[in-house]
Coordinates of C-alpha atoms in Angstrom, one line a residue:
Chain A
M1 CA 0.0 0.2 0.0
N2 CA 1.1 3.6 -0.7
V3 CA 1.0 6.6 1.4
D4 CA -1.6 8.1 -0.9
G5 CA -4.0 5.2 -0.1
T6 CA -3.6 3.3 -3.3
S7 CA -2.3 -0.2 -3.5
Y8 CA 0.4 -1.5 -5.7
D9 CA -1.5 -3.5 -8.3
Q10 CA -2.5 -0.9 -10.8
G11 CA -3.0 -3.5 -13.8
L12 CA -6.2 -5.3 -14.8
Y13 CA -7.0 -6.9 -11.6
G14 CA -6.6 -3.2 -9.9
S15 CA -8.8 -1.7 -12.2
L16 CA -11.4 -4.5 -11.8
C17 CA -11.2 -3.8 -8.0
E18 CA -11.5 0.0 -8.4
S19 CA -14.5 -0.4 -10.6
M20 CA -16.2 -2.7 -8.0
R21 CA -15.3 -0.2 -5.3
K22 CA -16.9 2.7 -7.1
C23 CA -19.9 0.6 -7.8
I24 CA -20.3 -0.3 -4.1
F25 CA -20.1 3.3 -3.2
K26 CA -22.7 4.1 -5.7
V27 CA -25.1 1.6 -4.2
L28 CA -24.1 2.8 -0.6
S29 CA -25.1 6.6 -1.8
V30 CA -28.7 5.6 -2.2
G31 CA -29.0 5.7 1.8
P32 CA -27.4 8.4 4.1
I33 CA -23.5 8.6 4.0
P34 CA -22.0 9.4 7.4
V35 CA -20.4 12.8 7.6
H36 CA -18.2 11.8 10.3
V37 CA -16.6 8.5 11.1
A38 CA -14.3 7.9 14.1
F39 CA -11.9 4.6 14.5
I40 CA -10.4 3.1 17.4
M41 CA -7.4 1.6 15.8
D42 CA -6.6 -1.4 17.9
G43 CA -4.7 -4.6 16.9
N44 CA -1.2 -3.4 15.7
R45 CA 0.8 -5.4 18.2
R46 CA -1.3 -8.5 17.8
Y47 CA -0.9 -8.1 13.9
A48 CA 2.8 -8.0 14.4
M49 CA 2.9 -11.0 16.6
K50 CA 0.7 -12.9 14.1
H51 CA 3.1 -12.1 11.4
R52 CA 6.4 -12.7 13.3
L53 CA 7.1 -8.8 13.0
S54 CA 8.6 -6.5 15.3
E55 CA 6.1 -4.2 17.3
G56 CA 7.4 -1.2 15.5
D57 CA 6.7 -2.9 12.1
G58 CA 3.0 -3.7 13.5
H59 CA 2.6 0.2 14.0
K60 CA 3.9 1.0 10.6
A61 CA 1.5 -1.6 9.0
G62 CA -1.2 0.2 11.0
F63 CA -0.1 3.5 9.6
M64 CA 0.1 2.3 6.1
N65 CA -3.7 0.8 6.4
L66 CA -4.8 4.2 7.9
C67 CA -4.1 5.4 4.6
H68 CA -6.0 3.1 2.7
I69 CA -9.0 3.4 4.9
L70 CA -8.9 7.2 4.5
R71 CA -9.1 6.7 0.8
H72 CA -12.1 4.6 1.1
C73 CA -13.9 7.0 3.4
Y74 CA -13.3 10.1 1.5
D75 CA -14.1 8.3 -1.7
M76 CA -17.3 7.1 -0.3
G77 CA -18.1 10.9 0.8
V78 CA -17.3 11.2 4.4
K79 CA -16.2 14.4 5.3
Y80 CA -14.6 14.0 8.6
V81 CA -12.5 10.9 9.9
T82 CA -11.4 10.8 13.5
V83 CA -8.6 8.3 14.8
Y84 CA -7.6 7.5 18.2
A85 CA -3.8 7.3 17.8
F86 CA -2.4 7.4 21.2
S87 CA -4.2 7.8 24.5
I88 CA -3.0 9.6 27.7
D89 CA -3.3 5.8 29.1
N90 CA -0.8 4.7 26.5
F91 CA 2.0 6.6 28.3
K92 CA 2.0 3.8 31.0
R93 CA 3.3 1.2 28.5
R94 CA 7.1 0.4 28.2
P95 CA 9.1 3.5 27.6
E96 CA 10.8 2.0 24.7
E97 CA 7.5 1.3 23.3
V98 CA 6.3 4.9 23.9
Q99 CA 9.5 6.2 22.5
G100 CA 9.1 3.9 19.2
L101 CA 5.5 5.4 18.9
M102 CA 6.5 9.0 19.2
E103 CA 9.3 8.4 16.6
L104 CA 6.9 6.8 14.3
M105 CA 4.3 9.7 14.8
V106 CA 7.1 12.1 13.6
E107 CA 7.9 10.1 10.8
S108 CA 4.2 9.2 9.8
I109 CA 3.2 13.1 10.0
T110 CA 6.3 14.1 7.8
K111 CA 5.3 11.4 5.2
L112 CA 1.7 12.8 5.3
L113 CA 2.7 16.2 4.2
E114 CA 5.2 15.1 1.4
A115 CA 4.2 15.6 -2.1
E116 CA 1.6 13.5 -3.6
S117 CA 0.8 12.0 -0.3
I118 CA -2.9 11.3 0.7
V119 CA -3.2 14.7 2.2
E120 CA -2.3 16.4 -0.7
K121 CA -4.4 14.4 -3.1
Y122 CA -7.6 14.8 -1.2
G123 CA -7.1 18.3 0.5
I124 CA -7.2 16.9 4.0
R125 CA -7.1 19.4 6.7
L126 CA -5.1 17.9 9.6
Y127 CA -6.1 18.5 13.3
F128 CA -4.2 16.9 16.1
I129 CA -6.6 16.5 18.8
G130 CA -5.7 16.1 22.9
N131 CA -3.4 17.5 25.6
L132 CA -0.4 18.2 23.2
K133 CA 1.5 19.6 26.0
L134 CA 2.0 16.0 27.1
L135 CA 3.9 14.9 23.9
H136 CA 7.6 14.9 23.2
K137 CA 8.6 18.3 22.1
D138 CA 9.5 17.0 18.5
V139 CA 6.3 15.4 17.9
R140 CA 4.4 18.4 19.1
E141 CA 6.1 20.6 16.8
T142 CA 5.8 18.4 13.9
A143 CA 2.1 18.1 14.7
E144 CA 1.6 22.0 15.0
K145 CA 3.5 22.3 11.6
A146 CA 1.0 20.1 9.9
M147 CA -1.8 21.6 11.2
K148 CA -0.6 25.1 10.3
V149 CA 0.6 23.8 6.8
T150 CA -2.9 22.2 6.0
A151 CA -5.0 25.0 7.7
D152 CA -6.3 26.2 4.2
N153 CA -7.4 22.7 3.0
K154 CA -11.1 22.6 2.9
R155 CA -12.3 19.5 1.2
V156 CA -12.1 17.0 4.0
V157 CA -10.9 16.6 7.6
L158 CA -8.7 14.1 9.5
L159 CA -8.5 14.3 13.3
V160 CA -5.9 12.6 15.0
C161 CA -6.3 12.1 18.6
V162 CA -3.0 11.9 20.6
A163 CA -2.1 12.1 24.1
Y164 CA -6.0 12.1 24.5
T165 CA -8.6 10.8 26.6
S166 CA -12.3 11.8 27.0
W167 CA -11.9 12.5 30.4
D168 CA -8.9 14.8 30.0
E169 CA -11.0 16.7 27.3
M170 CA -13.9 17.1 29.3
A171 CA -12.3 18.1 32.5
N172 CA -10.2 20.6 30.4
S173 CA -13.6 21.9 28.9
M174 CA -15.1 22.3 32.4
D175 CA -11.9 24.3 33.4
K176 CA -12.2 26.7 30.6
S177 CA -16.4 27.1 31.3
C178 CA -15.6 27.7 34.9
E179 CA -13.2 30.4 34.0
E180 CA -15.5 31.9 31.7
K181 CA -18.4 32.2 34.3
L182 CA -16.1 33.7 36.9
D183 CA -15.0 36.2 34.4
E184 CA -18.7 36.8 33.7
V185 CA -19.4 37.3 37.5
R186 CA -16.3 39.5 37.8
K187 CA -17.7 41.6 35.0
G188 CA -21.1 41.8 36.4
G189 CA -22.7 39.7 33.6
G190 CA -25.6 37.4 34.0
I191 CA -29.4 37.1 33.9
Q192 CA -31.3 39.8 35.4
G193 CA -33.8 38.3 38.1
N194 CA -35.4 39.8 41.2
G195 CA -33.5 43.1 40.9
E196 CA -30.2 41.6 40.8
V197 CA -27.8 39.8 38.3
I198 CA -27.6 36.2 38.6
P199 CA -24.6 34.4 36.9
R200 CA -25.8 32.2 34.2
G201 CA -25.0 28.7 35.0
V202 CA -23.0 26.5 32.9
R203 CA -25.0 24.9 29.8
V204 CA -24.1 22.1 27.3
E205 CA -23.2 24.6 24.8
D206 CA -20.5 26.1 26.8
I207 CA -19.0 22.5 27.6
E208 CA -19.2 21.7 24.0
R209 CA -17.8 25.0 22.8
N210 CA -14.6 24.5 24.9
M211 CA -14.1 20.8 23.8
Y212 CA -10.8 20.0 21.6
M213 CA -13.4 18.2 19.3
S214 CA -15.6 21.3 18.7
V215 CA -14.1 21.7 15.2
A216 CA -16.0 18.8 14.1
P217 CA -19.8 17.5 14.4
E218 CA -20.2 14.4 16.6
P219 CA -19.4 11.1 14.6
D220 CA -22.1 9.1 12.9
V221 CA -20.4 5.6 13.2
M222 CA -17.6 4.7 15.3
I223 CA -15.5 1.6 14.3
R224 CA -13.4 -0.2 16.8
T225 CA -11.1 -3.2 15.4
S226 CA -9.8 -6.4 16.7
G227 CA -13.3 -7.4 18.2
E228 CA -13.1 -5.5 21.6
T229 CA -16.2 -3.7 22.5
R230 CA -15.5 -0.8 24.9
L231 CA -14.7 2.8 24.2
S232 CA -11.7 3.1 26.0
N233 CA -12.1 6.6 27.0
F234 CA -12.6 7.9 23.3
L235 CA -15.0 10.5 22.4
L236 CA -17.4 9.6 25.3
W237 CA -19.2 13.1 25.2
Q238 CA -19.5 12.9 21.3
T239 CA -20.7 9.1 20.8
G240 CA -24.0 9.3 22.9
K241 CA -25.9 8.6 19.6
T242 CA -23.2 7.2 17.3
A243 CA -23.7 3.8 15.8
L244 CA -21.0 1.4 17.0
H245 CA -19.5 -1.2 14.9
C246 CA -16.9 -3.8 16.2
P247 CA -15.5 -6.0 13.6
R248 CA -12.9 -8.8 14.5
A249 CA -10.4 -7.5 12.0
L250 CA -7.0 -6.3 13.7
W251 CA -6.7 -2.5 12.7
P252 CA -3.8 -3.6 9.9
D253 CA -6.1 -5.9 8.4
L254 CA -9.4 -3.7 8.4
G255 CA -10.5 -3.5 4.8
L256 CA -13.2 -2.0 2.7
W257 CA -15.7 -4.5 3.5
D258 CA -15.5 -3.7 7.3
V259 CA -15.9 -0.1 6.7
V260 CA -19.0 -0.5 4.2
W261 CA -20.5 -3.0 6.9
G262 CA -20.4 -0.3 9.4
V263 CA -21.7 2.3 6.9
V264 CA -24.6 -0.3 6.0
N265 CA -25.2 -0.7 9.8
Y266 CA -25.5 3.0 10.3
Q267 CA -27.9 3.4 7.4
R268 CA -30.1 0.4 9.1
S269 CA -30.4 2.3 12.1
Y270 CA -30.8 5.7 10.8
S271 CA -34.5 5.5 10.2
Y272 CA -35.0 4.0 13.7
L273 CA -33.1 6.8 15.2
R274 CA -34.6 9.5 13.3
D275 CA -38.0 8.2 14.5
Q276 CA -37.0 8.0 17.9
L277 CA -35.6 11.5 17.9
H278 CA -39.0 12.9 16.3
K279 CA -41.1 11.2 19.0
Chain B
M1 CA -36.1 -7.2 6.4
L2 CA -32.3 -7.7 5.5
R3 CA -30.7 -9.8 8.1
L4 CA -27.4 -8.1 8.8
S5 CA -24.5 -10.0 10.2
L6 CA -22.8 -8.4 13.5
P7 CA -19.5 -9.1 14.6
I8 CA -19.4 -12.3 16.8
S9 CA -18.6 -10.6 19.9
T10 CA -22.3 -9.0 19.5
R11 CA -24.1 -11.4 17.7
L12 CA -26.6 -13.7 19.7
S13 CA -29.4 -15.9 18.6
P14 CA -33.0 -14.6 19.1
S15 CA -34.1 -15.3 22.6
P16 CA -36.2 -18.5 23.3
R17 CA -38.4 -16.4 25.2
E18 CA -39.7 -14.8 21.9
K19 CA -41.3 -18.2 21.1
Q20 CA -43.3 -18.1 24.5
D21 CA -46.0 -15.5 23.2
D22 CA -48.7 -17.8 24.3
A23 CA -47.5 -19.2 27.5
S24 CA -49.2 -17.4 30.0
P25 CA -53.0 -17.0 31.2
G26 CA -54.8 -13.9 30.9
G27 CA -53.7 -13.0 27.4
L28 CA -50.7 -11.2 28.5
P29 CA -47.6 -12.8 27.5
Y30 CA -44.6 -12.5 29.9
A31 CA -41.2 -13.9 30.1
H32 CA -40.6 -15.1 33.5
S33 CA -42.4 -17.6 35.6
S34 CA -41.9 -17.0 39.4
P35 CA -38.8 -15.1 38.9
L36 CA -38.4 -14.4 42.6
A37 CA -38.8 -18.0 43.9
G38 CA -35.9 -19.4 46.0
K39 CA -32.2 -18.3 45.7
P40 CA -30.7 -18.7 42.2
R41 CA -27.5 -20.6 42.2
L42 CA -24.8 -19.1 40.1
P43 CA -24.5 -21.2 37.0
S44 CA -21.0 -23.3 36.8
L45 CA -20.3 -21.4 33.7
L46 CA -19.5 -18.5 35.5
L47 CA -16.6 -17.9 37.8
P48 CA -17.5 -16.1 41.3
G49 CA -14.1 -14.2 41.4
L50 CA -14.6 -12.5 37.8
M51 CA -18.1 -11.2 38.3
P52 CA -18.5 -7.5 37.7
R53 CA -19.0 -5.2 40.4
H54 CA -21.1 -2.9 38.5
V55 CA -23.5 -3.8 35.5
A56 CA -25.6 -1.3 33.7
V57 CA -28.3 -1.9 31.4
I58 CA -30.2 0.0 28.6
M59 CA -33.5 -1.4 28.8
D60 CA -34.6 -1.1 25.3
G61 CA -37.4 -2.7 23.4
N62 CA -40.5 -2.4 25.5
A63 CA -42.4 -0.7 22.8
R64 CA -41.3 -3.0 20.1
W65 CA -42.1 -6.4 22.2
A66 CA -45.8 -4.8 22.7
L67 CA -46.1 -4.0 19.0
R68 CA -45.0 -7.6 18.0
R69 CA -47.9 -8.9 20.0
G70 CA -50.5 -6.4 19.0
L71 CA -50.6 -4.7 22.6
P72 CA -50.4 -1.3 23.5
P73 CA -47.0 0.2 24.6
S74 CA -48.0 0.2 28.2
A75 CA -48.2 -3.6 28.1
G76 CA -44.6 -3.7 26.9
H77 CA -43.5 -1.4 29.8
E78 CA -45.2 -3.5 32.3
A79 CA -43.5 -6.7 30.9
G80 CA -40.1 -4.7 31.3
V81 CA -40.6 -4.1 34.9
R82 CA -41.1 -8.0 35.4
S83 CA -37.6 -8.4 33.5
L84 CA -36.0 -5.8 35.8
R85 CA -37.4 -7.5 38.9
H86 CA -35.9 -10.6 37.9
L87 CA -32.6 -9.1 36.7
L88 CA -32.4 -7.5 40.2
H89 CA -33.1 -10.9 42.1
L90 CA -30.5 -12.3 40.1
C91 CA -27.8 -9.6 40.9
S92 CA -28.4 -9.7 44.6
H93 CA -27.9 -13.7 44.7
W94 CA -25.2 -13.9 42.2
G95 CA -22.8 -11.1 44.0
I96 CA -23.2 -8.2 41.6
P97 CA -23.1 -5.3 43.9
V98 CA -24.4 -2.6 41.9
L99 CA -27.0 -2.2 39.0
T100 CA -27.9 0.6 37.1
V101 CA -30.8 0.8 34.7
F102 CA -31.8 3.3 32.3
A103 CA -35.5 4.0 32.7
F104 CA -36.2 7.1 31.2
S105 CA -33.9 9.4 29.1
S106 CA -34.0 13.2 29.0
D107 CA -35.1 12.6 25.3
N108 CA -38.1 10.5 26.2
W109 CA -39.8 13.5 27.3
Y110 CA -40.7 13.9 23.9
R111 CA -42.8 10.9 23.6
P112 CA -46.7 11.0 23.3
K113 CA -48.0 12.7 26.7
A114 CA -50.1 9.6 27.4
E115 CA -46.9 7.3 27.2
V116 CA -44.9 9.8 29.3
D117 CA -47.9 10.0 32.1
F118 CA -48.1 6.4 32.0
L119 CA -44.4 5.7 32.7
M120 CA -44.4 8.4 35.4
S121 CA -47.3 6.4 37.4
L122 CA -45.7 3.0 36.6
F123 CA -42.5 4.4 38.2
E124 CA -44.2 5.5 41.3
R125 CA -46.5 2.5 41.4
V126 CA -43.4 0.1 41.2
I127 CA -41.3 1.9 43.5
R128 CA -44.1 1.9 46.3
T129 CA -45.2 -1.6 45.7
E130 CA -41.6 -3.0 45.6
L131 CA -40.5 -1.7 48.8
D132 CA -41.0 -5.1 50.7
N133 CA -39.0 -6.9 48.0
F134 CA -36.1 -4.4 48.5
A135 CA -36.0 -5.2 52.1
R136 CA -36.2 -8.8 51.6
D137 CA -33.4 -8.9 48.8
G138 CA -31.2 -6.2 50.7
V139 CA -31.8 -3.5 47.8
K140 CA -30.6 -0.1 48.4
I141 CA -32.3 2.2 45.8
C142 CA -30.9 5.5 44.3
V143 CA -32.5 7.4 41.7
I144 CA -30.4 9.8 39.4
G145 CA -31.4 12.2 37.0
D146 CA -33.1 15.5 36.8
S147 CA -35.8 15.1 39.4
S148 CA -37.2 18.7 38.9
K149 CA -39.2 17.5 35.8
L150 CA -40.9 14.6 37.8
P151 CA -44.4 14.7 39.2
S152 CA -44.2 15.9 42.8
S153 CA -46.0 12.5 43.9
L154 CA -42.9 10.6 42.2
Q155 CA -40.5 12.8 43.8
K156 CA -41.8 12.0 47.3
A157 CA -42.2 8.2 46.4
I158 CA -38.5 8.2 45.5
A159 CA -37.4 10.2 48.5
Y160 CA -39.4 7.7 50.7
A161 CA -37.9 4.7 49.1
E162 CA -34.4 6.0 49.2
E163 CA -34.5 6.8 52.8
S164 CA -36.3 3.4 53.7
T165 CA -33.7 1.5 51.9
I166 CA -30.6 3.4 52.8
R167 CA -29.2 0.7 55.1
N168 CA -29.7 -2.1 52.6
S169 CA -26.5 -3.5 51.6
R170 CA -26.9 -6.4 49.6
V171 CA -27.3 -4.7 46.0
Q172 CA -27.7 -1.0 44.9
L173 CA -30.2 -0.3 42.3
I174 CA -29.5 3.0 40.6
V175 CA -32.4 3.8 38.5
A176 CA -31.6 6.6 36.0
I177 CA -35.0 8.6 35.4
S178 CA -34.9 11.9 33.3
Y179 CA -31.2 11.4 32.9
S180 CA -28.7 12.0 30.2
G181 CA -24.9 11.5 30.2
K182 CA -24.4 15.2 29.3
Y183 CA -26.9 16.4 31.9
D184 CA -24.8 14.5 34.5
I185 CA -21.6 16.0 33.3
V186 CA -23.1 19.6 33.0
Q187 CA -24.6 19.5 36.6
S188 CA -21.2 18.1 37.9
C189 CA -19.5 21.3 36.0
R190 CA -22.3 23.6 37.5
S191 CA -21.7 22.3 41.1
I192 CA -17.8 22.8 40.5
A193 CA -18.4 26.2 39.2
Q194 CA -20.3 27.1 42.1
K195 CA -17.6 25.9 44.3
V196 CA -14.9 28.0 42.5
K197 CA -17.2 31.2 42.8
D198 CA -17.6 30.5 46.5
G199 CA -13.8 30.3 46.9
V200 CA -14.0 26.7 48.1
L201 CA -12.1 25.6 45.1
Q202 CA -9.6 27.3 42.6
V203 CA -10.0 26.6 39.1
E204 CA -6.7 24.7 39.0
D205 CA -8.1 22.2 41.5
I206 CA -10.5 20.9 38.6
D207 CA -9.4 17.6 37.5
E208 CA -11.0 14.2 36.6
K209 CA -11.1 13.1 40.3
L210 CA -13.0 16.2 41.2
V211 CA -15.5 15.7 38.2
E212 CA -16.0 12.0 39.1
Q213 CA -17.0 13.2 42.7
E214 CA -19.5 15.5 41.6
L215 CA -21.4 13.0 39.1
E216 CA -24.7 11.5 40.2
T217 CA -23.2 8.1 40.4
S218 CA -20.9 9.2 43.2
C219 CA -23.7 7.7 45.2
S220 CA -22.2 4.4 44.7
K221 CA -19.3 2.5 45.9
Y222 CA -18.5 1.5 42.6
P223 CA -19.6 4.4 40.1
Y224 CA -18.2 2.9 36.9
P225 CA -19.8 0.2 35.2
D226 CA -17.7 -2.9 34.4
L227 CA -20.4 -4.1 32.0
L228 CA -23.1 -2.3 29.9
I229 CA -25.6 -4.5 28.5
R230 CA -28.1 -3.1 26.0
T231 CA -31.0 -5.0 24.4
S232 CA -33.0 -5.1 21.3
G233 CA -29.9 -5.3 19.1
E234 CA -29.3 -1.4 18.8
L235 CA -25.4 -0.8 18.7
R236 CA -25.1 2.6 20.6
V237 CA -25.1 4.0 24.2
S238 CA -27.8 6.7 23.8
N239 CA -26.3 9.1 26.1
F240 CA -26.3 7.0 29.0
L241 CA -23.5 7.3 31.6
L242 CA -21.0 8.9 29.0
W243 CA -18.3 9.7 31.6
Q244 CA -18.7 6.5 33.5
L245 CA -18.5 4.2 30.6
A246 CA -15.0 4.8 29.4
Y247 CA -13.6 1.3 30.1
A248 CA -16.7 -0.6 30.3
E249 CA -17.4 -3.6 28.4
L250 CA -20.1 -3.3 26.1
F251 CA -22.5 -6.4 25.4
F252 CA -25.4 -5.9 22.8
A253 CA -28.1 -8.5 23.1
Q254 CA -30.6 -8.9 20.2
A255 CA -33.3 -9.9 22.8
L256 CA -36.0 -7.2 23.4
W257 CA -36.0 -6.1 27.2
P258 CA -39.0 -8.0 28.3
D259 CA -37.5 -11.1 26.8
F260 CA -34.2 -10.5 28.7
G261 CA -34.0 -13.3 31.3
E262 CA -31.3 -15.7 33.2
A263 CA -30.2 -17.0 29.8
E264 CA -29.3 -13.6 28.2
L265 CA -27.7 -12.5 31.5
V266 CA -25.6 -15.7 31.7
E267 CA -24.5 -15.0 28.0
A268 CA -23.5 -11.2 28.9
L269 CA -21.7 -12.4 32.0
V270 CA -19.6 -15.0 30.1
S271 CA -18.7 -12.7 27.3
Y272 CA -17.7 -10.4 30.0
Q273 CA -15.5 -12.8 31.8
Q274 CA -13.7 -14.0 28.7
R275 CA -12.6 -10.4 27.9
H276 CA -9.2 -9.3 28.3
R277 CA -9.2 -5.5 30.0
R278 CA -6.0 -3.6 29.4
Y279 CA -7.1 0.1 30.2
G280 CA -4.5 1.4 27.6
T281 CA -1.7 -0.5 28.8
R282 CA -0.1 -3.9 27.8
S283 CA -0.9 -7.3 29.7
S284 CA 2.8 -8.4 29.1

């Protein structure tokens, strides 16, 4: 697989596969296509063990497959893709593995910014979402550079959650919301009531506005690979109404059919959810 | 309807109880006969040392269960109460200390008024009539959610039940009524903001531990579910316990809630006990 998301085989077989892929997307487009798909990319290490590779090679295979999956999503009509690349909990792993992952992140982000990469081909705007202060300096700087370089891309969006947990995101948002309320009190702002100004309480909108993920709508579909069915502190606030899909495939093995199935399940439950919301 | 294949971890055969439609007298089929008789023994499939401490349930499917039988939604909700009673009885005897159930979401206020009024009176009736069973089974009841929207008679019934059962210690039943995960987080934030305004806390003190203490589930010794079960085949958490579900194992059962019984609970617990929980780290 290439960093632009295409596979090596571009001959007759490749052309047939591409035609079939376009046909599948055409059929899917009869129903609602999710605007935002989120992925928990689980299984790189188990993939490496299965294929007798080093742990680092398992993560590299995961990165290559990410480009492949992004291509499927964007070609299908998905506008936002969010991936859970590195949790704050992952810092508890062995220092060698954490260091290896930090180095891979720098390498991967650099590759994404190269000419003819998938970022350029699809006009992807990159966001790195999380408590970036926790990252190693070189990773943080590379991520910030990538966000700056792609800031004018408008076609599609990739949000990469690094040094992220939902708890950290929500606590950070509450911190900011409380600061705002305190400022409001200091300036005498609030709601007029009974002859005095009452500070307006924190609302859902205040918390949402201060979330790291406020740059994107809530996901329509969340896909977690490797067969585990848990959220692992990922987008807890944002996935209250998201359709979940948990294929058994390990992340580097996730393919077109798994993504299609996730979208089909979303379309199947779409009318039920719409009816529930309108009741 | 096209039958779609779910991942194996969530794929379950239809409940055998769906075939018992005509089983009971009185024209009202229900899934459980004498659910409260005796002390149910823990099935040998389950390991006592690996039981979850807190099970949460999204009790979905009452209305569909009733629709399939040509009954009004109220019949489905009544059948749902029987399922809950049975589940609570099993939890109290199988060593599951906390059971949280999603009885009424904030979104459910948008349902037809007649159905909402029926549910409010059902909750009040069940809470009042179950007090003896709570005493017998050692159930401590707590209700979470925005109680300001509930009828005052229901609020009073809840307050009385909570006070009457406060010393019970075998199993804690947390009933989420007029609840949403976002509401819980916002009220936690409001409480923290008030403390900051009053000078009890500084903004810098706000962390995950503080948020956890202000959530409505802080009424429990084990506020975070180990296992979430959602019935009726829908694969979503529907704004339930958003913060608290961070590391919970999710189990999606195909059975509609009134058909969820001992066999389905065993299946969920077996699945839970086979899972490998890493919390973001490595096992080796």
